[in-house]
């Protein structure tokens, strides 16, 4: 099939490579000629690297590159049967793009957005045929991350959802179905991993100890501060702020001043040489292993907040139990599903810990979902 990708940035290029590696003809459109040239060159280097590492043979490498056309002309999208948009995260710009794309493609072409925070329903509302619009949300880097969230808008025809899922599954990805709600599955449930860790730090615990606690006790590959530094504080803060405003300023999702200040200082993390950690100096490392009890207390607080989010997403039918578990293990590499974790810890213990936090802080962010109170296990 012919797949049209609009936007040749981080996500568009990655998605194009995935589609082209699965025997599709791909047309990548971007308004910025320089960005197009850079993306094309970067893709050539990435494929060369795969070939030299022996991950694919030279013939396959050439085929992938041959499958892709890079252009600034939207009219080349005419014959696409699937369009995936990955341009700037601004609703008006996406809406007007979808309108112009509709005047180019056939009526049977599926129109998808890779947005991480905007409402698919509102993008669809700008279209002549809103029933064919859907969210297909890849994770960064799209070539490596297994998970893709499929997000039907309110208007999306069921057959479009089935077809979008079939296509992305056939590209070797793991798809999960998410309701069109802020942050979908992963970006909603993962919020406390960052926000509760920052809160504990604001109360005086060094970041190194918190990172160590989540890695040692929880088995997470990276601690929250290491991960935020890797993602970039501009990106991570923008997602937090967007989820918070989209939830009508629910206090549970309030962003932190600590992270806002990092963004203001342009201490964006690894990419700028400094974030929570300083990458221009020798890497900071802990001289001593923090004591186990301290680490357990930190881990308990973060994990019950994550479980509360996962349980609440299940309660509100954002996704099925299996998809919530898959999303967190495949989308952000959590060592196990949060609902399984809840079963292992015991739902009563999770509720007690949340109630204890609520008692102490009297803040809404610690309110416990009925899904935890009403069940013995998931
Ligand atoms: P980016 O900034 O790397 O790339 C955006 C590209 O779109 C640029 O090359 C720009 O020239 C082009 N563009 C802007 N307006 C355009 C238009 N009207 N027509 C054609 N091209 C246009 O952005 P990135 O990071 O790739 O994000 C793209 C989308 O993917 C956003 O909606 C973002 O929320 C979403 N996303 C981003 C993730 C990430 O980790 N970066 C993860 C998952 C989703």
mmCIF file of C-alpha atoms and ligand atoms in Angstrom:
data_model
loop_
_atom_site.group_PDB
_atom_site.id
_atom_site.type_symbol
_atom_site.label_atom_id
_atom_site.label_comp_id
_atom_site.label_asym_id
_atom_site.label_seq_id
_atom_site.Cartn_x
_atom_site.Cartn_y
_atom_site.Cartn_z
ATOM 1 C CA UNK A 1 0.000 0.000 0.000
ATOM 2 C CA UNK A 2 1.012 3.648 -0.207
ATOM 3 C CA UNK A 3 1.435 5.390 3.132
ATOM 4 C CA UNK A 4 1.664 9.162 3.334
ATOM 5 C CA UNK A 5 3.547 10.656 6.275
ATOM 6 C CA UNK A 6 3.240 14.381 6.915
ATOM 7 C CA UNK A 7 6.086 15.883 8.936
ATOM 8 C CA UNK A 8 9.647 14.556 8.652
ATOM 9 C CA UNK A 9 10.744 15.334 12.227
ATOM 10 C CA UNK A 10 11.643 12.849 14.946
ATOM 11 C CA UNK A 11 8.369 10.942 14.759
ATOM 12 C CA UNK A 12 7.516 11.268 11.064
ATOM 13 C CA UNK A 13 10.946 9.943 10.000
ATOM 14 C CA UNK A 14 10.749 7.029 12.436
ATOM 15 C CA UNK A 15 7.243 6.068 11.331
ATOM 16 C CA UNK A 16 8.293 6.352 7.671
ATOM 17 C CA UNK A 17 11.164 3.934 8.316
ATOM 18 C CA UNK A 18 8.827 1.465 10.020
ATOM 19 C CA UNK A 19 6.309 1.633 7.152
ATOM 20 C CA UNK A 20 9.013 1.348 4.476
ATOM 21 C CA UNK A 21 10.614 -1.626 6.278
ATOM 22 C CA UNK A 22 7.275 -3.404 5.954
ATOM 23 C CA UNK A 23 7.130 -3.261 2.170
ATOM 24 C CA UNK A 24 5.011 -0.152 1.845
ATOM 25 C CA UNK A 25 5.655 2.672 -0.556
ATOM 26 C CA UNK A 26 5.989 5.768 1.608
ATOM 27 C CA UNK A 27 5.615 9.428 0.677
ATOM 28 C CA UNK A 28 7.037 11.815 3.289
ATOM 29 C CA UNK A 29 5.804 15.392 2.978
ATOM 30 C CA UNK A 30 7.201 18.365 4.887
ATOM 31 C CA UNK A 31 6.908 22.080 4.211
ATOM 32 C CA UNK A 32 10.493 22.661 5.248
ATOM 33 C CA UNK A 33 12.978 21.747 2.467
ATOM 34 C CA UNK A 34 15.981 21.846 4.788
ATOM 35 C CA UNK A 35 14.257 19.559 7.291
ATOM 36 C CA UNK A 36 13.499 17.178 4.404
ATOM 37 C CA UNK A 37 17.129 17.064 3.308
ATOM 38 C CA UNK A 38 18.339 16.527 6.869
ATOM 39 C CA UNK A 39 15.792 13.789 7.522
ATOM 40 C CA UNK A 40 16.669 11.988 4.296
ATOM 41 C CA UNK A 41 20.379 12.095 5.126
ATOM 42 C CA UNK A 42 19.735 10.951 8.713
ATOM 43 C CA UNK A 43 17.665 8.034 7.449
ATOM 44 C CA UNK A 44 20.428 6.992 5.036
ATOM 45 C CA UNK A 45 22.928 6.994 7.905
ATOM 46 C CA UNK A 46 20.546 5.043 10.154
ATOM 47 C CA UNK A 47 20.036 2.389 7.471
ATOM 48 C CA UNK A 48 23.815 2.201 6.764
ATOM 49 C CA UNK A 49 24.338 1.583 10.470
ATOM 50 C CA UNK A 50 21.767 -1.219 10.506
ATOM 51 C CA UNK A 51 23.501 -2.796 7.516
ATOM 52 C CA UNK A 52 26.993 -2.479 9.007
ATOM 53 C CA UNK A 53 25.768 -3.983 12.280
ATOM 54 C CA UNK A 54 24.299 -6.896 10.349
ATOM 55 C CA UNK A 55 20.717 -6.198 11.483
ATOM 56 C CA UNK A 56 19.552 -6.060 7.862
ATOM 57 C CA UNK A 57 21.332 -6.954 4.624
ATOM 58 C CA UNK A 58 22.422 -4.332 2.073
ATOM 59 C CA UNK A 59 19.661 -5.329 -0.320
ATOM 60 C CA UNK A 60 17.010 -4.752 2.323
ATOM 61 C CA UNK A 61 18.641 -1.447 3.266
ATOM 62 C CA UNK A 62 18.471 -0.246 -0.320
ATOM 63 C CA UNK A 63 14.887 -1.409 -0.615
ATOM 64 C CA UNK A 64 13.803 0.537 2.476
ATOM 65 C CA UNK A 65 15.404 3.727 1.161
ATOM 66 C CA UNK A 66 13.938 3.115 -2.294
ATOM 67 C CA UNK A 67 10.474 2.737 -0.816
ATOM 68 C CA UNK A 68 10.534 6.320 0.452
ATOM 69 C CA UNK A 69 9.887 9.499 -1.521
ATOM 70 C CA UNK A 70 10.742 12.788 0.216
ATOM 71 C CA UNK A 71 8.860 15.836 -1.011
ATOM 72 C CA UNK A 72 7.412 19.226 -0.145
ATOM 73 C CA UNK A 73 4.511 18.727 -2.531
ATOM 74 C CA UNK A 74 1.270 17.655 -0.865
ATOM 75 C CA UNK A 75 -0.231 16.607 -4.209
ATOM 76 C CA UNK A 76 1.979 13.481 -4.172
ATOM 77 C CA UNK A 77 -0.287 12.115 -1.444
ATOM 78 C CA UNK A 78 -3.137 11.455 -3.922
ATOM 79 C CA UNK A 79 -2.807 7.678 -4.027
ATOM 80 C CA UNK A 80 -2.194 7.047 -0.329
ATOM 81 C CA UNK A 81 -4.579 4.721 1.470
ATOM 82 C CA UNK A 82 -3.290 5.753 4.898
ATOM 83 C CA UNK A 83 -1.972 9.159 5.968
ATOM 84 C CA UNK A 84 -0.167 9.582 9.286
ATOM 85 C CA UNK A 85 0.291 13.187 10.354
ATOM 86 C CA UNK A 86 3.263 14.016 12.620
ATOM 87 C CA UNK A 87 3.588 17.804 12.444
ATOM 88 C CA UNK A 88 3.737 20.459 15.150
ATOM 89 C CA UNK A 89 1.483 19.877 18.194
ATOM 90 C CA UNK A 90 -1.005 22.726 17.573
ATOM 91 C CA UNK A 91 -4.696 21.987 17.121
ATOM 92 C CA UNK A 92 -5.491 24.758 14.589
ATOM 93 C CA UNK A 93 -2.513 23.816 12.419
ATOM 94 C CA UNK A 94 -3.451 20.129 12.475
ATOM 95 C CA UNK A 95 -7.110 20.914 11.709
ATOM 96 C CA UNK A 96 -6.261 23.058 8.719
ATOM 97 C CA UNK A 97 -3.777 20.440 7.457
ATOM 98 C CA UNK A 98 -6.418 17.689 7.693
ATOM 99 C CA UNK A 99 -8.809 19.871 5.693
ATOM 100 C CA UNK A 100 -6.329 20.395 2.893
ATOM 101 C CA UNK A 101 -5.320 16.711 2.880
ATOM 102 C CA UNK A 102 -8.974 15.749 2.438
ATOM 103 C CA UNK A 103 -9.117 17.692 -0.803
ATOM 104 C CA UNK A 104 -6.186 15.655 -2.159
ATOM 105 C CA UNK A 105 -6.766 12.029 -1.129
ATOM 106 C CA UNK A 106 -9.605 9.660 -2.046
ATOM 107 C CA UNK A 107 -12.627 9.290 0.233
ATOM 108 C CA UNK A 108 -11.493 5.833 1.352
ATOM 109 C CA UNK A 109 -8.102 7.022 2.644
ATOM 110 C CA UNK A 110 -7.668 6.692 6.444
ATOM 111 C CA UNK A 111 -6.486 9.920 8.085
ATOM 112 C CA UNK A 112 -4.455 9.403 11.255
ATOM 113 C CA UNK A 113 -2.768 11.750 13.688
ATOM 114 C CA UNK A 114 0.257 10.875 15.814
ATOM 115 C CA UNK A 115 -0.620 13.583 18.350
ATOM 116 C CA UNK A 116 0.325 12.791 21.953
ATOM 117 C CA UNK A 117 -1.950 15.260 23.655
ATOM 118 C CA UNK A 118 -4.636 16.709 21.393
ATOM 119 C CA UNK A 119 -8.192 15.437 21.081
ATOM 120 C CA UNK A 120 -8.661 13.201 18.035
ATOM 121 C CA UNK A 121 -12.343 14.106 18.127
ATOM 122 C CA UNK A 122 -11.565 17.785 17.658
ATOM 123 C CA UNK A 123 -9.178 17.025 14.774
ATOM 124 C CA UNK A 124 -11.890 14.855 13.162
ATOM 125 C CA UNK A 125 -14.471 17.621 13.602
ATOM 126 C CA UNK A 126 -12.647 19.780 11.057
ATOM 127 C CA UNK A 127 -12.956 17.112 8.346
ATOM 128 C CA UNK A 128 -15.538 16.561 5.634
ATOM 129 C CA UNK A 129 -15.549 12.831 6.509
ATOM 130 C CA UNK A 130 -14.788 12.733 10.254
ATOM 131 C CA UNK A 131 -15.611 8.983 10.383
ATOM 132 C CA UNK A 132 -12.245 8.151 8.755
ATOM 133 C CA UNK A 133 -10.093 10.065 11.236
ATOM 134 C CA UNK A 134 -8.228 8.176 13.996
ATOM 135 C CA UNK A 135 -5.277 8.523 16.372
ATOM 136 C CA UNK A 136 -2.296 6.262 15.693
ATOM 137 C CA UNK A 137 0.137 7.141 18.457
ATOM 138 C CA UNK A 138 3.695 5.834 18.165
ATOM 139 C CA UNK A 139 6.339 6.177 20.871
ATOM 140 C CA UNK A 140 9.798 7.639 20.492
ATOM 141 C CA UNK A 141 11.893 6.204 18.859
ATOM 142 C CA UNK A 142 9.204 4.773 16.587
ATOM 143 C CA UNK A 143 11.595 2.260 15.043
ATOM 144 C CA UNK A 144 12.410 0.689 18.423
ATOM 145 C CA UNK A 145 9.356 1.159 20.631
ATOM 146 C CA UNK A 146 6.955 -1.719 20.321
ATOM 147 C CA UNK A 147 3.752 0.010 21.415
ATOM 148 C CA UNK A 148 1.249 1.935 19.312
ATOM 149 C CA UNK A 149 -1.949 3.357 20.812
ATOM 150 C CA UNK A 150 -4.961 3.275 18.485
ATOM 151 C CA UNK A 151 -7.364 6.056 19.434
ATOM 152 C CA UNK A 152 -10.741 6.292 17.707
ATOM 153 C CA UNK A 153 -12.434 9.694 17.821
ATOM 154 C CA UNK A 154 -16.055 9.914 18.871
ATOM 155 C CA UNK A 155 -16.934 10.013 15.168
ATOM 156 C CA UNK A 156 -14.634 7.194 13.943
ATOM 157 C CA UNK A 157 -16.314 4.332 12.073
ATOM 158 C CA UNK A 158 -15.595 0.952 13.681
ATOM 159 C CA UNK A 159 -14.274 -0.472 10.429
ATOM 160 C CA UNK A 160 -11.595 2.274 10.352
ATOM 161 C CA UNK A 161 -10.448 1.309 13.844
ATOM 162 C CA UNK A 162 -10.252 -2.369 12.851
ATOM 163 C CA UNK A 163 -8.358 -1.545 9.662
ATOM 164 C CA UNK A 164 -5.902 0.832 11.381
ATOM 165 C CA UNK A 165 -5.181 -1.821 14.009
ATOM 166 C CA UNK A 166 -4.724 -4.507 11.344
ATOM 167 C CA UNK A 167 -2.221 -2.376 9.416
ATOM 168 C CA UNK A 168 -0.111 -1.406 12.432
ATOM 169 C CA UNK A 169 -0.160 -4.985 13.783
ATOM 170 C CA UNK A 170 1.075 -6.147 10.370
ATOM 171 C CA UNK A 171 4.065 -3.818 10.808
ATOM 172 C CA UNK A 172 5.076 -5.927 13.817
ATOM 173 C CA UNK A 173 3.928 -3.453 16.452
ATOM 174 C CA UNK A 174 1.819 -4.144 19.554
ATOM 175 C CA UNK A 175 -1.392 -2.134 19.390
ATOM 176 C CA UNK A 176 -3.658 -1.163 22.260
ATOM 177 C CA UNK A 177 -7.021 0.521 22.016
ATOM 178 C CA UNK A 178 -7.449 3.759 23.981
ATOM 179 C CA UNK A 179 -10.427 6.025 24.567
ATOM 180 C CA UNK A 180 -9.951 9.571 23.259
ATOM 181 C CA UNK A 181 -9.098 11.068 26.670
ATOM 182 C CA UNK A 182 -6.135 13.265 27.704
ATOM 183 C CA UNK A 183 -2.810 11.430 27.546
ATOM 184 C CA UNK A 184 -4.552 8.298 26.180
ATOM 185 C CA UNK A 185 -3.118 5.381 28.222
ATOM 186 C CA UNK A 186 0.630 5.785 28.702
ATOM 187 C CA UNK A 187 0.954 9.551 29.025
ATOM 188 C CA UNK A 188 -1.869 9.575 31.576
ATOM 189 C CA UNK A 189 -0.877 6.621 33.762
ATOM 190 C CA UNK A 190 2.844 7.474 33.781
ATOM 191 C CA UNK A 191 2.387 11.008 35.187
ATOM 192 C CA UNK A 192 3.027 10.134 38.875
ATOM 193 C CA UNK A 193 6.326 8.424 38.016
ATOM 194 C CA UNK A 194 7.610 11.945 37.403
ATOM 195 C CA UNK A 195 5.357 14.118 39.562
ATOM 196 C CA UNK A 196 5.503 12.083 42.778
ATOM 197 C CA UNK A 197 9.271 11.667 42.419
ATOM 198 C CA UNK A 198 9.645 15.440 42.028
ATOM 199 C CA UNK A 199 7.389 15.995 45.040
ATOM 200 C CA UNK A 200 9.509 13.687 47.208
ATOM 201 C CA UNK A 201 12.599 15.567 46.017
ATOM 202 C CA UNK A 202 10.995 18.950 46.772
ATOM 203 C CA UNK A 203 10.490 17.695 50.326
ATOM 204 C CA UNK A 204 14.244 17.196 50.665
ATOM 205 C CA UNK A 205 15.296 13.790 49.329
ATOM 206 C CA UNK A 206 18.207 13.906 46.841
ATOM 207 C CA UNK A 207 17.371 12.863 43.260
ATOM 208 C CA UNK A 208 20.065 10.171 43.262
ATOM 209 C CA UNK A 209 18.386 8.376 46.164
ATOM 210 C CA UNK A 210 14.962 8.497 44.518
ATOM 211 C CA UNK A 211 16.360 7.186 41.220
ATOM 212 C CA UNK A 212 18.184 4.437 43.089
ATOM 213 C CA UNK A 213 15.016 3.466 44.986
ATOM 214 C CA UNK A 214 12.928 3.037 41.844
ATOM 215 C CA UNK A 215 15.666 1.019 40.152
ATOM 216 C CA UNK A 216 16.709 -1.159 43.088
ATOM 217 C CA UNK A 217 13.338 -1.853 44.713
ATOM 218 C CA UNK A 218 11.091 -1.417 41.673
ATOM 219 C CA UNK A 219 13.300 -2.839 38.933
ATOM 220 C CA UNK A 220 12.719 0.180 36.669
ATOM 221 C CA UNK A 221 15.473 0.486 34.046
ATOM 222 C CA UNK A 222 15.871 4.210 34.705
ATOM 223 C CA UNK A 223 14.983 6.377 37.661
ATOM 224 C CA UNK A 224 12.453 9.197 37.137
ATOM 225 C CA UNK A 225 15.078 11.975 37.134
ATOM 226 C CA UNK A 226 17.351 10.122 34.721
ATOM 227 C CA UNK A 227 14.352 9.463 32.483
ATOM 228 C CA UNK A 228 13.072 13.062 32.553
ATOM 229 C CA UNK A 229 16.595 14.252 31.668
ATOM 230 C CA UNK A 230 16.579 11.838 28.728
ATOM 231 C CA UNK A 231 13.101 12.775 27.468
ATOM 232 C CA UNK A 232 13.898 16.494 27.832
ATOM 233 C CA UNK A 233 12.151 18.787 30.306
ATOM 234 C CA UNK A 234 10.563 20.886 27.563
ATOM 235 C CA UNK A 235 8.821 17.783 26.184
ATOM 236 C CA UNK A 236 8.015 16.198 29.568
ATOM 237 C CA UNK A 237 6.742 19.466 31.055
ATOM 238 C CA UNK A 238 4.594 20.180 27.967
ATOM 239 C CA UNK A 239 2.916 16.765 28.251
ATOM 240 C CA UNK A 240 2.288 17.250 31.992
ATOM 241 C CA UNK A 241 0.846 20.702 31.458
ATOM 242 C CA UNK A 242 -1.325 19.529 28.583
ATOM 243 C CA UNK A 243 -2.723 16.567 30.554
ATOM 244 C CA UNK A 244 -3.422 18.877 33.521
ATOM 245 C CA UNK A 245 -5.242 21.545 31.487
ATOM 246 C CA UNK A 246 -7.142 18.908 29.477
ATOM 247 C CA UNK A 247 -8.400 17.405 32.744
ATOM 248 C CA UNK A 248 -9.882 20.794 33.617
ATOM 249 C CA UNK A 249 -7.014 21.514 36.006
ATOM 250 C CA UNK A 250 -7.507 18.400 38.127
ATOM 251 C CA UNK A 251 -5.036 18.896 40.980
ATOM 252 C CA UNK A 252 -3.848 15.310 40.580
ATOM 253 C CA UNK A 253 -1.951 16.317 37.448
ATOM 254 C CA UNK A 254 -0.629 19.749 38.508
ATOM 255 C CA UNK A 255 2.850 20.358 37.033
ATOM 256 C CA UNK A 256 5.719 21.233 39.373
ATOM 257 C CA UNK A 257 7.527 24.546 39.719
ATOM 258 C CA UNK A 258 10.751 22.589 39.995
ATOM 259 C CA UNK A 259 10.411 21.297 36.441
ATOM 260 C CA UNK A 260 9.027 24.601 35.137
ATOM 261 C CA UNK A 261 12.147 26.372 36.404
ATOM 262 C CA UNK A 262 14.384 23.848 34.618
ATOM 263 C CA UNK A 263 12.564 24.643 31.367
ATOM 264 C CA UNK A 264 12.891 28.389 32.011
ATOM 265 C CA UNK A 265 16.613 27.994 32.664
ATOM 266 C CA UNK A 266 16.865 25.918 29.449
ATOM 267 C CA UNK A 267 18.296 23.097 31.532
ATOM 268 C CA UNK A 268 16.462 20.634 29.350
ATOM 269 C CA UNK A 269 18.363 17.487 30.285
ATOM 270 C CA UNK A 270 20.911 15.431 28.393
ATOM 271 C CA UNK A 271 20.391 17.312 25.130
ATOM 272 C CA UNK A 272 21.421 20.625 26.697
ATOM 273 C CA UNK A 273 24.130 19.186 28.943
ATOM 274 C CA UNK A 274 22.228 19.879 32.134
ATOM 275 C CA UNK A 275 18.891 18.985 33.678
ATOM 276 C CA UNK A 276 18.403 17.468 37.110
ATOM 277 C CA UNK A 277 21.879 16.055 36.600
ATOM 278 C CA UNK A 278 24.855 17.907 35.190
ATOM 279 C CA UNK A 279 26.230 16.109 32.120
ATOM 280 C CA UNK A 280 29.097 18.487 31.505
ATOM 281 C CA UNK A 281 30.862 17.376 34.692
ATOM 282 C CA UNK A 282 31.818 13.868 35.663
ATOM 283 C CA UNK A 283 28.673 11.838 36.145
ATOM 284 C CA UNK A 284 27.331 12.158 39.665
ATOM 285 C CA UNK A 285 27.177 8.857 41.390
ATOM 286 C CA UNK A 286 26.176 7.846 44.851
ATOM 287 C CA UNK A 287 29.073 6.942 47.093
ATOM 288 C CA UNK A 288 26.996 4.826 49.380
ATOM 289 C CA UNK A 289 23.950 2.702 48.782
ATOM 290 C CA UNK A 290 20.991 4.406 50.519
ATOM 291 C CA UNK A 291 19.471 2.306 53.278
ATOM 292 C CA UNK A 292 16.806 -0.147 52.236
ATOM 293 C CA UNK A 293 14.047 1.270 54.433
ATOM 294 C CA UNK A 294 14.418 4.766 52.952
ATOM 295 C CA UNK A 295 14.321 3.320 49.438
ATOM 296 C CA UNK A 296 11.276 1.177 50.231
ATOM 297 C CA UNK A 297 9.351 4.221 51.543
ATOM 298 C CA UNK A 298 10.129 6.180 48.370
ATOM 299 C CA UNK A 299 9.210 3.275 46.106
ATOM 300 C CA UNK A 300 5.935 2.605 48.005
ATOM 301 C CA UNK A 301 4.825 6.190 47.539
ATOM 302 C CA UNK A 302 5.510 6.292 43.791
ATOM 303 C CA UNK A 303 4.140 2.827 43.032
ATOM 304 C CA UNK A 304 0.797 3.352 44.801
ATOM 305 C CA UNK A 305 0.323 6.585 42.834
ATOM 306 C CA UNK A 306 1.027 4.757 39.554
ATOM 307 C CA UNK A 307 -1.289 1.891 40.499
ATOM 308 C CA UNK A 308 -4.004 4.396 41.424
ATOM 309 C CA UNK A 309 -3.773 5.939 37.933
ATOM 310 C CA UNK A 310 -3.841 2.564 36.183
ATOM 311 C CA UNK A 311 -6.799 1.371 38.292
ATOM 312 C CA UNK A 312 -8.674 4.599 37.689
ATOM 313 C CA UNK A 313 -8.083 4.381 33.919
ATOM 314 C CA UNK A 314 -9.548 0.863 34.055
ATOM 315 C CA UNK A 315 -12.462 2.117 36.183
ATOM 316 C CA UNK A 316 -13.230 4.855 33.621
ATOM 317 C CA UNK A 317 -12.919 2.411 30.670
ATOM 318 C CA UNK A 318 -10.007 4.270 29.078
ATOM 319 C CA UNK A 319 -8.743 0.835 28.027
ATOM 320 C CA UNK A 320 -9.088 -2.845 28.863
ATOM 321 C CA UNK A 321 -7.077 -4.459 31.638
ATOM 322 C CA UNK A 322 -4.837 -6.287 29.166
ATOM 323 C CA UNK A 323 -4.212 -3.140 27.133
ATOM 324 C CA UNK A 324 -3.351 -1.091 30.241
ATOM 325 C CA UNK A 325 -0.783 -3.729 31.224
ATOM 326 C CA UNK A 326 0.633 -3.958 27.689
ATOM 327 C CA UNK A 327 0.789 -0.179 27.318
ATOM 328 C CA UNK A 328 2.974 0.329 30.386
ATOM 329 C CA UNK A 329 5.276 -2.616 29.757
ATOM 330 C CA UNK A 330 5.738 -2.054 26.003
ATOM 331 C CA UNK A 331 5.292 1.732 25.828
ATOM 332 C CA UNK A 332 7.531 2.798 28.714
ATOM 333 C CA UNK A 333 9.237 -0.511 29.542
ATOM 334 C CA UNK A 334 7.875 -0.881 33.076
ATOM 335 C CA UNK A 335 9.173 -4.111 34.608
ATOM 336 C CA UNK A 336 5.608 -5.402 35.030
ATOM 337 C CA UNK A 337 2.012 -4.338 34.567
ATOM 338 C CA UNK A 338 0.712 -1.993 37.270
ATOM 339 C CA UNK A 339 -2.484 -3.999 37.856
ATOM 340 C CA UNK A 340 -0.461 -7.160 38.356
ATOM 341 C CA UNK A 341 1.751 -5.153 40.723
ATOM 342 C CA UNK A 342 -1.380 -4.096 42.619
ATOM 343 C CA UNK A 343 -2.358 -7.756 43.023
ATOM 344 C CA UNK A 344 1.098 -8.635 44.312
ATOM 345 C CA UNK A 345 1.195 -5.765 46.822
ATOM 346 C CA UNK A 346 -2.436 -6.366 47.779
ATOM 347 C CA UNK A 347 -5.165 -3.871 46.904
ATOM 348 C CA UNK A 348 -5.896 -3.220 50.583
ATOM 349 C CA UNK A 349 -2.286 -2.235 51.204
ATOM 350 C CA UNK A 350 -2.370 0.142 48.227
ATOM 351 C CA UNK A 351 -5.579 1.740 49.517
ATOM 352 C CA UNK A 352 -4.110 2.080 53.027
ATOM 353 C CA UNK A 353 -0.991 3.799 51.724
ATOM 354 C CA UNK A 354 -3.002 6.218 49.565
ATOM 355 C CA UNK A 355 -5.356 6.995 52.461
ATOM 356 C CA UNK A 356 -2.357 7.584 54.713
ATOM 357 C CA UNK A 357 -0.930 10.079 52.184
ATOM 358 C CA UNK A 358 -4.334 11.733 51.809
ATOM 359 C CA UNK A 359 -4.675 12.051 55.591
ATOM 360 C CA UNK A 360 -1.247 13.603 55.869
ATOM 361 C CA UNK A 361 -1.429 16.053 52.949
ATOM 362 C CA UNK A 362 -5.167 16.656 52.585
ATOM 363 C CA UNK A 363 -4.538 17.045 48.857
ATOM 364 C CA UNK A 364 -6.718 15.761 46.076
ATOM 365 C CA UNK A 365 -3.779 14.214 44.250
ATOM 366 C CA UNK A 366 -3.846 11.364 46.784
ATOM 367 C CA UNK A 367 -7.535 10.518 46.387
ATOM 368 C CA UNK A 368 -8.026 6.806 45.929
ATOM 369 C CA UNK A 369 -10.016 5.440 42.964
ATOM 370 C CA UNK A 370 -13.134 3.365 43.760
ATOM 371 C CA UNK A 371 -11.618 0.633 41.570
ATOM 372 C CA UNK A 372 -9.108 -0.092 44.343
ATOM 373 C CA UNK A 373 -11.642 0.030 47.162
ATOM 374 C CA UNK A 374 -14.244 -2.069 45.337
ATOM 375 C CA UNK A 375 -12.026 -4.951 44.254
ATOM 376 C CA UNK A 376 -9.948 -7.597 45.992
ATOM 377 C CA UNK A 377 -7.782 -8.138 42.950
ATOM 378 C CA UNK A 378 -7.643 -7.257 39.241
HETATM 379 P P1 LIG B 1 9.296 17.653 15.078
HETATM 380 O O1 LIG B 1 9.318 19.063 15.497
HETATM 381 O O2 LIG B 1 10.530 16.819 15.222
HETATM 382 O O3 LIG B 1 8.822 17.548 13.549
HETATM 383 C C1 LIG B 1 7.712 18.217 13.032
HETATM 384 C C2 LIG B 1 7.903 18.376 11.529
HETATM 385 O O4 LIG B 1 6.667 18.843 10.972
HETATM 386 C C3 LIG B 1 8.960 19.426 11.145
HETATM 387 O O5 LIG B 1 9.881 18.841 10.240
HETATM 388 C C4 LIG B 1 8.167 20.546 10.472
HETATM 389 O O6 LIG B 1 8.877 21.159 9.405
HETATM 390 C C5 LIG B 1 6.960 19.807 9.958
HETATM 391 N N1 LIG B 1 5.765 20.632 9.789
HETATM 392 C C6 LIG B 1 5.258 21.561 10.625
HETATM 393 N N2 LIG B 1 4.113 22.077 10.118
HETATM 394 C C7 LIG B 1 3.885 21.429 8.941
HETATM 395 C C8 LIG B 1 2.848 21.484 7.957
HETATM 396 N N3 LIG B 1 1.822 22.299 8.107
HETATM 397 N N4 LIG B 1 2.923 20.662 6.893
HETATM 398 C C9 LIG B 1 3.964 19.801 6.743
HETATM 399 N N5 LIG B 1 4.982 19.710 7.642
HETATM 400 C C10 LIG B 1 4.924 20.513 8.723
HETATM 401 O O7 LIG B 1 8.067 16.978 15.878
HETATM 402 P P2 LIG B 1 7.933 15.496 16.466
HETATM 403 O O8 LIG B 1 8.619 15.407 17.774
HETATM 404 O O9 LIG B 1 8.263 14.528 15.402
HETATM 405 O O10 LIG B 1 6.358 15.451 16.780
HETATM 406 C C11 LIG B 1 5.400 15.368 15.748
HETATM 407 C C12 LIG B 1 4.075 14.931 16.337
HETATM 408 O O11 LIG B 1 4.231 13.666 16.992
HETATM 409 C C13 LIG B 1 3.485 15.860 17.379
HETATM 410 O O12 LIG B 1 2.086 15.853 17.243
HETATM 411 C C14 LIG B 1 3.892 15.223 18.699
HETATM 412 O O13 LIG B 1 3.007 15.511 19.740
HETATM 413 C C15 LIG B 1 3.804 13.753 18.341
HETATM 414 N N6 LIG B 1 4.627 12.853 19.152
HETATM 415 C C16 LIG B 1 5.911 13.190 19.513
HETATM 416 C C17 LIG B 1 6.674 12.316 20.263
HETATM 417 C C18 LIG B 1 8.086 12.664 20.642
HETATM 418 O O14 LIG B 1 8.625 12.015 21.551
HETATM 419 N N7 LIG B 1 8.713 13.622 19.986
HETATM 420 C C19 LIG B 1 6.146 10.996 20.715
HETATM 421 C C20 LIG B 1 4.823 10.713 20.200
HETATM 422 C C21 LIG B 1 4.093 11.633 19.489
#
